[in-house]
XYZ file of N, CA, C and O in Angstrom:
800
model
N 59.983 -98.262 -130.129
C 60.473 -99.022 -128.964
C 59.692 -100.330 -128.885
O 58.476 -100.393 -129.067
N 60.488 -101.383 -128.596
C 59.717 -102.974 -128.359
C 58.973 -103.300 -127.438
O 58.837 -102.361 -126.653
N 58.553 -103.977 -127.221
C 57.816 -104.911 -125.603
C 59.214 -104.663 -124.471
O 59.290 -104.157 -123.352
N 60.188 -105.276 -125.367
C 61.515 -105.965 -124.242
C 62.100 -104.217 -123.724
O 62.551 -103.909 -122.621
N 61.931 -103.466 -124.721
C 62.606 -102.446 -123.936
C 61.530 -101.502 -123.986
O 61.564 -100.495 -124.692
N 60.445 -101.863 -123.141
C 59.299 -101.081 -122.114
C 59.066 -102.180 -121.573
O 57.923 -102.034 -121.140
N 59.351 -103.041 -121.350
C 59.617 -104.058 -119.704
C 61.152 -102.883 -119.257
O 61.263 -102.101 -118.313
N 61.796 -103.098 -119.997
C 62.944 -103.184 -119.182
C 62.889 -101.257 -118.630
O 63.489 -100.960 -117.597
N 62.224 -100.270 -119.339
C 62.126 -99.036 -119.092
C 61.490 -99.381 -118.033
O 62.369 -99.421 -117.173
N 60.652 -99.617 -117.624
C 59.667 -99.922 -116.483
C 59.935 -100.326 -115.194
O 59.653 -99.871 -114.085
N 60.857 -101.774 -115.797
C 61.957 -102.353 -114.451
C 62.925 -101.209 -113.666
O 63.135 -101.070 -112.461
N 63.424 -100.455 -114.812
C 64.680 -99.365 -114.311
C 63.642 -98.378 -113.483
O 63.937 -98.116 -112.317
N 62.409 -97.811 -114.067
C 61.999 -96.643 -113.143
C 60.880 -97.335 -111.544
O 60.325 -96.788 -110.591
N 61.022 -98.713 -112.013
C 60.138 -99.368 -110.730
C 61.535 -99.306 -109.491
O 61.398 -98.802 -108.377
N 62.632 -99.837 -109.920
C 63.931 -99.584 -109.389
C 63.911 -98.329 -108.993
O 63.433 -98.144 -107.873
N 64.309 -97.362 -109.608
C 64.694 -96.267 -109.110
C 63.296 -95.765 -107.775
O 63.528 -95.498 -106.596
N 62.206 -95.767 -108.311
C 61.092 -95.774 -107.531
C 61.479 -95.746 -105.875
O 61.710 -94.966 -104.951
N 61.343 -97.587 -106.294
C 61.627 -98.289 -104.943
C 63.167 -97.544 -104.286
O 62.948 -96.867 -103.282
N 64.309 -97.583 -104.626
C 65.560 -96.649 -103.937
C 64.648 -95.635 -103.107
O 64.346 -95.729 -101.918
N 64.289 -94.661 -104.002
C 63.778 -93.610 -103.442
C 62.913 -93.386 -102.552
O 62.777 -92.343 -101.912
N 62.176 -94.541 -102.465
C 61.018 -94.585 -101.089
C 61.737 -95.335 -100.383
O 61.583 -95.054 -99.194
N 62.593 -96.321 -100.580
C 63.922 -96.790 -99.027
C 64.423 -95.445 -98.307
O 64.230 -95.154 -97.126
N 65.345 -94.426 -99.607
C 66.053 -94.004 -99.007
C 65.173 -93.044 -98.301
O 65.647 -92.387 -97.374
N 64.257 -92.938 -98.562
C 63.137 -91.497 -97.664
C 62.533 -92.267 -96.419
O 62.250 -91.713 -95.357
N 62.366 -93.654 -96.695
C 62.256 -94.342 -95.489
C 63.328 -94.275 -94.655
O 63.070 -93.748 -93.573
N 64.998 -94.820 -94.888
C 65.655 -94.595 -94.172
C 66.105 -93.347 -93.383
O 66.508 -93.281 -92.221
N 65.887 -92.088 -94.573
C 66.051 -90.631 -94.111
C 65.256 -90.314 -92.857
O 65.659 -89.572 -91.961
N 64.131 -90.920 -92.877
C 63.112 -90.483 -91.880
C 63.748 -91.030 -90.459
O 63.916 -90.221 -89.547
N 64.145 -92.599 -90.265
C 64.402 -93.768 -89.554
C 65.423 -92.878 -88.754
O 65.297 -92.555 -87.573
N 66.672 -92.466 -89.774
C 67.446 -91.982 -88.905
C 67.482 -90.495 -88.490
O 68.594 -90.031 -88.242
N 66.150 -89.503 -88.359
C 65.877 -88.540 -88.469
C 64.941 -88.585 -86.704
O 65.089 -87.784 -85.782
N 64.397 -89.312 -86.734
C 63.635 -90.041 -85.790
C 64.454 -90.831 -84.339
O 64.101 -90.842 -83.160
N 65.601 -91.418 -84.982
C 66.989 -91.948 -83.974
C 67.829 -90.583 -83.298
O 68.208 -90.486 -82.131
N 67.944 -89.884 -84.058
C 68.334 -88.915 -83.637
C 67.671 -88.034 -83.115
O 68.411 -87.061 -82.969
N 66.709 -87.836 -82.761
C 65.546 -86.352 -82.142
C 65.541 -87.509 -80.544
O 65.448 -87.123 -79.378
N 65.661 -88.810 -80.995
C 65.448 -89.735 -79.751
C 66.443 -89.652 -78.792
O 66.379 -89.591 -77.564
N 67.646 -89.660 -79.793
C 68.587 -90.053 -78.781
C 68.888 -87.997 -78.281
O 69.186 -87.776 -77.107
N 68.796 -87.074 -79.021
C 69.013 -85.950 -78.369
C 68.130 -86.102 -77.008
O 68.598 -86.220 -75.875
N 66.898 -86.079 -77.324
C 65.873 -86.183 -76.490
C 66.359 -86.684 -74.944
O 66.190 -86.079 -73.886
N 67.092 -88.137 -75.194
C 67.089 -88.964 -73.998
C 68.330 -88.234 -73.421
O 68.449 -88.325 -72.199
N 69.439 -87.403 -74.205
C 70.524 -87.057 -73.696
C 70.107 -85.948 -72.786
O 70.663 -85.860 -71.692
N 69.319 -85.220 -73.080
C 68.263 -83.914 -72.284
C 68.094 -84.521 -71.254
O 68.445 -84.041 -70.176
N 67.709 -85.318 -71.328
C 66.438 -85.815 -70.008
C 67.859 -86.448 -68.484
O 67.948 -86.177 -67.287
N 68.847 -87.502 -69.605
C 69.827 -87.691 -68.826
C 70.653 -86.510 -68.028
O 71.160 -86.604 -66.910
N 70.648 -85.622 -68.716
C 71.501 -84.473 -68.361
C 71.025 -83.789 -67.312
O 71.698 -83.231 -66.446
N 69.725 -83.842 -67.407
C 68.472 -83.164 -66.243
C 68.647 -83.802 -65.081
O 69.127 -83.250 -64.091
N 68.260 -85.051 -65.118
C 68.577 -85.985 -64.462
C 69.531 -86.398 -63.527
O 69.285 -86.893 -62.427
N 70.670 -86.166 -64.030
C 72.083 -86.993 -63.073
C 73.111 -85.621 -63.361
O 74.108 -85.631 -62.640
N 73.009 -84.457 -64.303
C 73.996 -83.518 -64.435
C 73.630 -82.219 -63.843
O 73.880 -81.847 -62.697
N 72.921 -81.486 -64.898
C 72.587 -80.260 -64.332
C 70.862 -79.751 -64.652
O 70.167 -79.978 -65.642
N 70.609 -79.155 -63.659
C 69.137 -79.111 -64.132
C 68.739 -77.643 -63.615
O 69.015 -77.054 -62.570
N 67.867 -77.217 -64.919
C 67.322 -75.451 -64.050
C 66.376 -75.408 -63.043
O 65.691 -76.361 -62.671
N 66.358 -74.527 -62.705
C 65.576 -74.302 -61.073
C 65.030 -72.759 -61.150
O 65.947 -71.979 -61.411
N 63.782 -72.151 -60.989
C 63.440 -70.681 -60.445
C 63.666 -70.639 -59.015
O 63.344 -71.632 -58.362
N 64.003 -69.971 -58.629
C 63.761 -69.346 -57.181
C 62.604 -68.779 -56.840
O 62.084 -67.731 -57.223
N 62.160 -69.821 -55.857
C 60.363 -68.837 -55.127
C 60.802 -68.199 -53.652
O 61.489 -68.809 -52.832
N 60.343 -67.037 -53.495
C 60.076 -66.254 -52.593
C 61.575 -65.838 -52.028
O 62.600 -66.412 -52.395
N 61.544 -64.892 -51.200
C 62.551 -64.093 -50.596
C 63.748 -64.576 -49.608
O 64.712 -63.858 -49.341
N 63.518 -66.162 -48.994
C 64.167 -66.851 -48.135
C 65.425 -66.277 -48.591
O 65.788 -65.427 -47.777
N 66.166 -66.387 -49.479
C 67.709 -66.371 -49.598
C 68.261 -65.221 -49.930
O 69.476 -65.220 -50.126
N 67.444 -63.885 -50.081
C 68.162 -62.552 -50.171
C 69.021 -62.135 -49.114
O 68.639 -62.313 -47.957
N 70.480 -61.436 -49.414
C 70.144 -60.715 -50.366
C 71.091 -61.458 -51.250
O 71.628 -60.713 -52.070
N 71.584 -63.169 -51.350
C 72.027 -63.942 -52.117
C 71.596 -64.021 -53.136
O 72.312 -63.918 -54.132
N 70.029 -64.272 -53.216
C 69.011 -64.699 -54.569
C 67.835 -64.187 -54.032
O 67.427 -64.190 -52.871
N 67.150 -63.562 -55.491
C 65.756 -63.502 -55.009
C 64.909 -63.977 -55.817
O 65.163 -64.917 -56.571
N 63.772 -63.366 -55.754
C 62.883 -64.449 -56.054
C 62.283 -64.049 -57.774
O 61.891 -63.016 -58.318
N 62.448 -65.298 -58.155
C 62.483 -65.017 -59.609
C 63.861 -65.721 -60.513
O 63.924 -66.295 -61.600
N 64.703 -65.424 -59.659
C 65.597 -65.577 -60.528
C 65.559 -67.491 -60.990
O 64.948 -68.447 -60.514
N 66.438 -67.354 -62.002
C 67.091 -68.495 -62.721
C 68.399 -68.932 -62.135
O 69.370 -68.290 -61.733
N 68.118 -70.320 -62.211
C 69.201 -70.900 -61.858
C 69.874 -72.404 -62.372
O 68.981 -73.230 -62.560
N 71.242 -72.927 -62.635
C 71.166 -74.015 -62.865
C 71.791 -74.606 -61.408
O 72.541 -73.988 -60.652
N 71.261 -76.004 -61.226
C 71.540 -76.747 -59.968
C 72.368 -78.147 -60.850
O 72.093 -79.198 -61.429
N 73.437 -77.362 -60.499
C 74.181 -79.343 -60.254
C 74.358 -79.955 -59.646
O 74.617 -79.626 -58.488
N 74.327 -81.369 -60.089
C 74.222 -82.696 -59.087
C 75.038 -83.496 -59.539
O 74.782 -84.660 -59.231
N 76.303 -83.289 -60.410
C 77.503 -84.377 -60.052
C 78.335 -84.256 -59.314
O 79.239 -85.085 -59.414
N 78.450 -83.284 -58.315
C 79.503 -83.349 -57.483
C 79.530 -84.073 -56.395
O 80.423 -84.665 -55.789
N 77.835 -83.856 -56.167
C 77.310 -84.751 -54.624
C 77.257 -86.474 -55.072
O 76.608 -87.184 -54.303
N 77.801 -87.035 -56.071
C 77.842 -88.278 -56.611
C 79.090 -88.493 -56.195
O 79.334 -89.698 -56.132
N 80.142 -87.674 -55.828
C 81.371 -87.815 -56.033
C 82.191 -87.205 -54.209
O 83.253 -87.642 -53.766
N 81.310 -86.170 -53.524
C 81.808 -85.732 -52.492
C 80.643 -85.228 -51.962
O 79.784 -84.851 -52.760
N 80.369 -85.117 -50.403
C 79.730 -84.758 -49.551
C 79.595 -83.342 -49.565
O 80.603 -82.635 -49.558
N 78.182 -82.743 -49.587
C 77.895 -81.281 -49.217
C 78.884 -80.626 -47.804
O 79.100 -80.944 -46.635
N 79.239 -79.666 -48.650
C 80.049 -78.604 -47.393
C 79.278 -77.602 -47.103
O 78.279 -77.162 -47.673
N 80.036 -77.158 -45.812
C 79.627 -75.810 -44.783
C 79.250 -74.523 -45.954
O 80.124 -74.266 -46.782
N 78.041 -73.800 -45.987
C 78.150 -72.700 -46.800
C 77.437 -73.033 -48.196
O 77.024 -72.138 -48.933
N 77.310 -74.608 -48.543
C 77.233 -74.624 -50.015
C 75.594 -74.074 -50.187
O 75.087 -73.858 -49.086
N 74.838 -73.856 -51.152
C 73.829 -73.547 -51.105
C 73.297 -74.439 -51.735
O 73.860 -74.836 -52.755
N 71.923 -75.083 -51.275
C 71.425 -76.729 -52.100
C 69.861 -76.187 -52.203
O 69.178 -75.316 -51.665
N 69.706 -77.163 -53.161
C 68.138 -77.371 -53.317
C 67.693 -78.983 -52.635
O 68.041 -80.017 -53.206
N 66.941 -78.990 -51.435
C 66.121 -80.149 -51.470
C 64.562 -80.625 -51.494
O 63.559 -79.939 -51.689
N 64.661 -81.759 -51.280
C 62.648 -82.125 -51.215
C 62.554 -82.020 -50.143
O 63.466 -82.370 -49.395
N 61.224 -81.413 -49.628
C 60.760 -81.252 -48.631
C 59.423 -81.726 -48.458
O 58.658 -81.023 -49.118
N 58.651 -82.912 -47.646
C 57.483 -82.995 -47.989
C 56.412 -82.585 -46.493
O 56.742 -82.706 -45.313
N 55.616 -82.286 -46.823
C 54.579 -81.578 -45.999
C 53.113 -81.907 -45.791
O 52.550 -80.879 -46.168
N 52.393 -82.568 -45.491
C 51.289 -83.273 -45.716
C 51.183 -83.921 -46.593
O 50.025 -84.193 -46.912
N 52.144 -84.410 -47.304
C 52.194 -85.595 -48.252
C 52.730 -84.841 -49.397
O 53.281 -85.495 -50.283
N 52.651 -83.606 -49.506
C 53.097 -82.932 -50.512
C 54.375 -82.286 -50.849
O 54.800 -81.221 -50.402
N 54.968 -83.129 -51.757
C 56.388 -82.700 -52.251
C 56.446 -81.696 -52.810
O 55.744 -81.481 -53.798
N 57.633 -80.470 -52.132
C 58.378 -79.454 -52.756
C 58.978 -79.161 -52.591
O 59.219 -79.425 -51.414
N 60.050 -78.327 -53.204
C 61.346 -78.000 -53.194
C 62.062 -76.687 -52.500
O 61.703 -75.588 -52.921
N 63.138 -76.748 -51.372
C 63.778 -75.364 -50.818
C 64.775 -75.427 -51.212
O 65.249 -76.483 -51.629
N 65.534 -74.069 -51.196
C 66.282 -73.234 -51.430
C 67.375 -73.083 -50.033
O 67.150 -71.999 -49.494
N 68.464 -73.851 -49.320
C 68.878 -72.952 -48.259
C 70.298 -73.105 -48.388
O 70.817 -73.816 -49.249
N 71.066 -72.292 -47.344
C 72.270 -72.256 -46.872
C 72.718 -73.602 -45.703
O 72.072 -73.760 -44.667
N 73.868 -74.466 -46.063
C 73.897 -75.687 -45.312
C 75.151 -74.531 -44.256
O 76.021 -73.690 -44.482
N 74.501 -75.199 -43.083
C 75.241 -74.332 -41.737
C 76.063 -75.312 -40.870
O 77.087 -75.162 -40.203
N 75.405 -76.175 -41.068
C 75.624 -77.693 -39.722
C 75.964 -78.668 -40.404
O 75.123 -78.898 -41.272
N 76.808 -79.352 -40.418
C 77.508 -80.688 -40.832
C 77.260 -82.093 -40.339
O 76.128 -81.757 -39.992
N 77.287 -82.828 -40.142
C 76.913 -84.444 -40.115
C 77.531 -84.291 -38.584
O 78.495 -83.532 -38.482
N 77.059 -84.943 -37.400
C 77.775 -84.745 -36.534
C 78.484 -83.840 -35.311
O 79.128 -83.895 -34.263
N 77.855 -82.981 -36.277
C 78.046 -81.347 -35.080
C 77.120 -81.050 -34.342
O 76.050 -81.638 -34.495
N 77.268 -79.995 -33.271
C 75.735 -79.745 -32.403
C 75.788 -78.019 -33.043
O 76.733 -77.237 -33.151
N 74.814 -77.931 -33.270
C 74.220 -76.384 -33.571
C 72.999 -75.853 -32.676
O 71.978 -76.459 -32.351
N 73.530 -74.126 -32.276
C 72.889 -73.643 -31.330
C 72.535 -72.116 -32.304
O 73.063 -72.011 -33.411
N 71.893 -71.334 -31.933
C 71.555 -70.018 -32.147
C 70.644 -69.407 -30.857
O 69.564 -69.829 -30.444
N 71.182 -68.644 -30.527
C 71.266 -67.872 -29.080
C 71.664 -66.174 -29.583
O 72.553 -65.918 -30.394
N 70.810 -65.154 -28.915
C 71.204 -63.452 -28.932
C 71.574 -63.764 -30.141
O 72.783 -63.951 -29.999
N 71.238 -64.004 -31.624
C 71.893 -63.932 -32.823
C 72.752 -64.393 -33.402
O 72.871 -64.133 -34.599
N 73.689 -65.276 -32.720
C 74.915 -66.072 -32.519
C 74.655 -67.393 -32.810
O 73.924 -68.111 -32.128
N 75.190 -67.701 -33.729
C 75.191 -69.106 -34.390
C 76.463 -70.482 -33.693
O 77.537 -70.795 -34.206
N 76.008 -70.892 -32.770
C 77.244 -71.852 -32.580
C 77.539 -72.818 -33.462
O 76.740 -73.186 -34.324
N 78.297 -73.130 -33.365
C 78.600 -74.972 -33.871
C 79.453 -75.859 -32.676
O 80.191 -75.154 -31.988
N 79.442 -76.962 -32.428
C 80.117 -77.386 -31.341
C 80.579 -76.840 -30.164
O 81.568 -77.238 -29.547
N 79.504 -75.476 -29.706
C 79.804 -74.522 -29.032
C 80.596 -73.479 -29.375
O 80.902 -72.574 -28.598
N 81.047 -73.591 -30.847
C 81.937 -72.186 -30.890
C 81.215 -71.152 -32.415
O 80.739 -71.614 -33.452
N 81.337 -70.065 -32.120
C 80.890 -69.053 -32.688
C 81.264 -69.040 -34.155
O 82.308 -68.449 -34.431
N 80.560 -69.610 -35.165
C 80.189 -69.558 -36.342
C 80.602 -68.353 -37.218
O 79.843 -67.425 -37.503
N 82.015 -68.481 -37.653
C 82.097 -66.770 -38.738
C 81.873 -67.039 -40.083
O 82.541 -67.728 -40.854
N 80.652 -66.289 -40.307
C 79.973 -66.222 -41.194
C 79.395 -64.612 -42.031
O 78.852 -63.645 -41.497
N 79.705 -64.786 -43.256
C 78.658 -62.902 -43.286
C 77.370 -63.502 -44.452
O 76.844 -62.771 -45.291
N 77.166 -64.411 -44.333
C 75.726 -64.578 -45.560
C 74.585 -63.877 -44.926
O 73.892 -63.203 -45.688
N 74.284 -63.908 -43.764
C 72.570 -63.016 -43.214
C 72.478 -61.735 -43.581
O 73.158 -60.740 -43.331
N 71.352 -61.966 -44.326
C 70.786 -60.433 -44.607
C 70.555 -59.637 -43.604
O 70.124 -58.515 -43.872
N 70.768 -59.986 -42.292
C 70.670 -58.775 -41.359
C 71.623 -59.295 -40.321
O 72.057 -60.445 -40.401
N 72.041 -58.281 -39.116
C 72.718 -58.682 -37.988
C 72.164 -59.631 -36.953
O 72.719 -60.343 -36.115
N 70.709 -59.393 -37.314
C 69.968 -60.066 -36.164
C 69.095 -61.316 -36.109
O 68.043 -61.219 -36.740
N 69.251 -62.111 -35.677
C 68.232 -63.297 -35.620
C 66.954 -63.528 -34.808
O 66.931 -64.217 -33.788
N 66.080 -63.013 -35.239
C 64.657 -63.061 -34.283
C 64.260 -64.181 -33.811
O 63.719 -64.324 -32.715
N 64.623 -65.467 -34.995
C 63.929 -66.601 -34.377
C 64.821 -67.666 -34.378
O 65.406 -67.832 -35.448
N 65.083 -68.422 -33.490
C 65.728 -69.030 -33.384
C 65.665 -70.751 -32.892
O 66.476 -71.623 -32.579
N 63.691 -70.571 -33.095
C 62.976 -72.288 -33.182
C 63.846 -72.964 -32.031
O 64.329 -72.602 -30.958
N 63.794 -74.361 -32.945
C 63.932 -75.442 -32.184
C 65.662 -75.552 -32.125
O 66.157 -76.589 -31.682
N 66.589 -74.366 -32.620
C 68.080 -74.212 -32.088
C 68.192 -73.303 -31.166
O 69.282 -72.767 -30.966
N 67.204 -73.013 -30.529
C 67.442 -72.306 -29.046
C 67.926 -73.309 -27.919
O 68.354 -73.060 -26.792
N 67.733 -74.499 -28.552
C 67.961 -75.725 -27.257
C 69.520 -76.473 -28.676
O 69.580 -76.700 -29.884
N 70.440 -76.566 -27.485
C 71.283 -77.071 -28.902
C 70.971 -78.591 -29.322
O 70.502 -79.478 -28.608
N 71.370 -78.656 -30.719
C 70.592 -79.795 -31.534
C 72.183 -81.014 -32.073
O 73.348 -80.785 -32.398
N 71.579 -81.924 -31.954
C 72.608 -83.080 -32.499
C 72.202 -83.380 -33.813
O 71.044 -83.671 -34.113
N 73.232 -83.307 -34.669
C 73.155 -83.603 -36.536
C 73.307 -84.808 -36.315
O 74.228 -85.267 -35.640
N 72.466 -85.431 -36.831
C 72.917 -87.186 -37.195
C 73.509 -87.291 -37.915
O 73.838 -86.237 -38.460
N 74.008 -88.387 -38.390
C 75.224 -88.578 -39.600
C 74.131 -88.760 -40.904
O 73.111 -89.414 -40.687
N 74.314 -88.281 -42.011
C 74.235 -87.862 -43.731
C 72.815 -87.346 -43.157
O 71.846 -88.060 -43.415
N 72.563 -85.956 -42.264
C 71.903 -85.180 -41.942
C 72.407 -83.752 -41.670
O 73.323 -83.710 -40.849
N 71.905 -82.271 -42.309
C 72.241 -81.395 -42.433
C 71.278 -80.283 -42.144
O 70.063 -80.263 -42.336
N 72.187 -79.216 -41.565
C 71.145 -77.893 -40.896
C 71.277 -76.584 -41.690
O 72.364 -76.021 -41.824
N 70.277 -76.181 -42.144
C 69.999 -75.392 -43.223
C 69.805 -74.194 -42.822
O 69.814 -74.317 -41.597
N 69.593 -72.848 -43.115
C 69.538 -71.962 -43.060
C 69.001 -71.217 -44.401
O 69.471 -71.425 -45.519
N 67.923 -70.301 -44.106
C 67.638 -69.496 -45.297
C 68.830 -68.145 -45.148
O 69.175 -67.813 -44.014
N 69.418 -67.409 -46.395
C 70.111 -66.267 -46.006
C 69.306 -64.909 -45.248
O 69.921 -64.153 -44.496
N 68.154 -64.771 -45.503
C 67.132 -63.862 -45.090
C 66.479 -64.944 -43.736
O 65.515 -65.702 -43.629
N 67.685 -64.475 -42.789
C 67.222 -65.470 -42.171
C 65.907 -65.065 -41.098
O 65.497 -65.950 -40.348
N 65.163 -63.454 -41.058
C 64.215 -63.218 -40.931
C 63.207 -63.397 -41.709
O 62.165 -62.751 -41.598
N 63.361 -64.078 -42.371
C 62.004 -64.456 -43.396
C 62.601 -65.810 -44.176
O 63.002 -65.936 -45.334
N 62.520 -66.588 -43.289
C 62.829 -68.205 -44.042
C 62.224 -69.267 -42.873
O 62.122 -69.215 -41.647
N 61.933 -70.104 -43.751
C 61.240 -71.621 -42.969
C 62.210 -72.398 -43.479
O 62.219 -72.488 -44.707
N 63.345 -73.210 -42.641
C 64.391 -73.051 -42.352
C 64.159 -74.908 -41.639
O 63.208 -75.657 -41.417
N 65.801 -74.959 -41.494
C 65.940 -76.031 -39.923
C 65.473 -75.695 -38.643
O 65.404 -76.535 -37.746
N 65.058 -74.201 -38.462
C 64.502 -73.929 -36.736
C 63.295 -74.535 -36.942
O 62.856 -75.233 -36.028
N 62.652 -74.414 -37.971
C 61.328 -74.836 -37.838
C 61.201 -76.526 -37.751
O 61.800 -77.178 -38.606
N 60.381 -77.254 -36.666
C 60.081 -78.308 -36.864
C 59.793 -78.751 -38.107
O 60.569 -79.554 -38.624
N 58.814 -78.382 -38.703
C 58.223 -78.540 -39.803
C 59.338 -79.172 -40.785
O 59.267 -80.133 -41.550
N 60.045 -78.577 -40.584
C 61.528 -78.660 -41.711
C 62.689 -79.764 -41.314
O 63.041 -80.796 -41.886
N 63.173 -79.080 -40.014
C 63.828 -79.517 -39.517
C 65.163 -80.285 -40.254
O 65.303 -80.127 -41.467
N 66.035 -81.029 -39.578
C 67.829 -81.471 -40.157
C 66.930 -82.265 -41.998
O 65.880 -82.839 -42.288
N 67.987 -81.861 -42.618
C 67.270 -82.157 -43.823
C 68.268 -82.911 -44.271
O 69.386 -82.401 -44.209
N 68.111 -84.732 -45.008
C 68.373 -85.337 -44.864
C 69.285 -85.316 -46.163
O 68.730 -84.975 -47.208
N 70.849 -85.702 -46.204
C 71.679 -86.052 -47.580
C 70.880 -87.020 -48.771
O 71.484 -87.041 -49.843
N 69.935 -87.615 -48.734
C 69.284 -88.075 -49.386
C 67.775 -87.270 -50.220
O 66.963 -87.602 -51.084
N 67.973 -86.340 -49.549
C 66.667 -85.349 -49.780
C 67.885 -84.217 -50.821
O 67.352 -83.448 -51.621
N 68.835 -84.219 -50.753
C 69.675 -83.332 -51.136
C 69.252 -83.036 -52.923
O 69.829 -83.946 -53.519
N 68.731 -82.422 -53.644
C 68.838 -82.666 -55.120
C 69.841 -82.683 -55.907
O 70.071 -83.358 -56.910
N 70.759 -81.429 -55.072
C 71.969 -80.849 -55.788
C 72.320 -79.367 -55.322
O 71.560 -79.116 -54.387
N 73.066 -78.391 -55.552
C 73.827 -77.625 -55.375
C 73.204 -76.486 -56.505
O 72.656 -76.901 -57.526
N 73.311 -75.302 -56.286
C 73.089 -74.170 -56.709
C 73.972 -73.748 -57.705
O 74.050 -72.580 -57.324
N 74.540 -73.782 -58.474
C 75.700 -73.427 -59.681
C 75.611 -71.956 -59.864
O 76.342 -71.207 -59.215
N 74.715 -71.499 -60.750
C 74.902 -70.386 -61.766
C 73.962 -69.646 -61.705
O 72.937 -70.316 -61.581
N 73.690 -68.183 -61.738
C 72.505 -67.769 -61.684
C 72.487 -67.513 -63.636
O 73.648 -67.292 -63.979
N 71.722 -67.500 -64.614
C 71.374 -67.399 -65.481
C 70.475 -66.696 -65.662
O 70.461 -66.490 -66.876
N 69.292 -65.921 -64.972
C 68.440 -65.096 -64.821
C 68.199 -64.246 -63.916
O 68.080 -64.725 -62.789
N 68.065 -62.951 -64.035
C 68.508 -61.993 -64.932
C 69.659 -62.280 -65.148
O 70.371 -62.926 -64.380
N 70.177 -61.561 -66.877
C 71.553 -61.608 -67.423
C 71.966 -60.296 -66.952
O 73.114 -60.024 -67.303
N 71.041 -58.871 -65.859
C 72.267 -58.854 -65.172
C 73.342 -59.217 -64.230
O 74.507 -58.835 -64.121
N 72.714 -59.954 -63.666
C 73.255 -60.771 -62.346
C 73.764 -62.157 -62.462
O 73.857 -63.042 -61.612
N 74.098 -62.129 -63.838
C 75.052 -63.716 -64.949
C 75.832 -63.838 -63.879
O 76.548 -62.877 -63.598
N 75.881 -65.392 -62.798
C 77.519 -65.496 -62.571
C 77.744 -66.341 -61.075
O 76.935 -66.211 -60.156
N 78.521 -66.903 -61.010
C 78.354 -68.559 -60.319
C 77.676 -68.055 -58.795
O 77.522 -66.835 -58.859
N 77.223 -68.592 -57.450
C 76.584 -68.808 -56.730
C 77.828 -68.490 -55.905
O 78.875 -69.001 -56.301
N 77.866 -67.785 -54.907
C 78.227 -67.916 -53.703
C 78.200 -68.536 -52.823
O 77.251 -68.271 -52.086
N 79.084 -69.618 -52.364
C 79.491 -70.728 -51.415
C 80.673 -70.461 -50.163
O 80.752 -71.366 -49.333
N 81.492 -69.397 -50.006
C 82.475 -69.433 -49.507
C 82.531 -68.357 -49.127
O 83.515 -67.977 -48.492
């Protein structure tokens, strides 16, 4: 073999070389675009679609208890106002400290809500409802005196409504459409109890 053809052997495998560290460069490039863009689609989805949630403590039995899994969606409230019954997750903050409840929306934008002998009013009239885990209402806070909903303001209810910190409680109190996160969807945990949320 000559000089001219071991230049030119040399040229061909410096060539091929170089391809091969592009294309492993590019392999990587778009290996990297893609984990990104899954990534950001996650985060979007969390974000503005649907997002999981555990359930803490007993407030909402015997609807949900505590433990379970859940997914909460939030495109509907982009699109239409929370209804009577729906079950939401909002922020709640408390000495500066943000966290999240679990309740039953009872009171609507605009209505007056009372609870009296166990009896749930709304605009003075008797509330038919079967979500309470019991017949009876022990406490009945700050809706013993009837209360005015402001407008994109809502009155909550835990389903265990003997064991929930709730709208009676000051502390809590009308919880605001802007505090709203989203809506309760699906229970997903336990897979025995697979299967959409009770609203109606």
């Amino acid at each position: 073999m000559n000089e001219y053809e071991e230049a030119n052997n040399l040229k061909v495998s410096e060539e091929k070389e170089s391809k091969a560290v592009k294309g492993f460069i590019w392999q990587a490039v778009e290996t990297i675009v893609y984990f990104i863009g899954i990534f950001l689609c996650v985060i979007l989805l969390q974000r503005y679609v649907v997002q999981p949630v555990e359930v803490d403590g007993r407030s909402m039995e015997a609807t949900l208890y505590n433990a379970d899994h859940l997914l909460l969606e939030k495109l509907s409230y982009r699109f239409s106002d929370p209804e009577r019954f729906d079950v939401v997750v909002f922020r709640h903050y408390e000495d500066g400290v943000e966290s999240y409840y679990i309740k039953r929306i009872i009171g609507l934008p605009g209505e007056t809500v009372r609870i009296e002998d166990s009896v749930i009013y709304i605009n003075g009239e008797v509330l038919v409802e079967d979500f309470g885990k019991d017949d009876t209402i022990r406490f009945s806070g700050i809706a013993i005196d009837e209360i005015i909903i402001g407008e994109d303001e809502y009155f909550v209810l835990g389903d265990n409504r003997n064991n929930s910190k709730d709208s009676r409680d000051p502390e809590v109190g009308l919880v605001s459409r802007e505090s709203i996160a989203g809506r309760a969807w699906v229970r997903i945990w336990p897979l025995g109890d697979f299967g959409l949320i009770r609203h109606e």
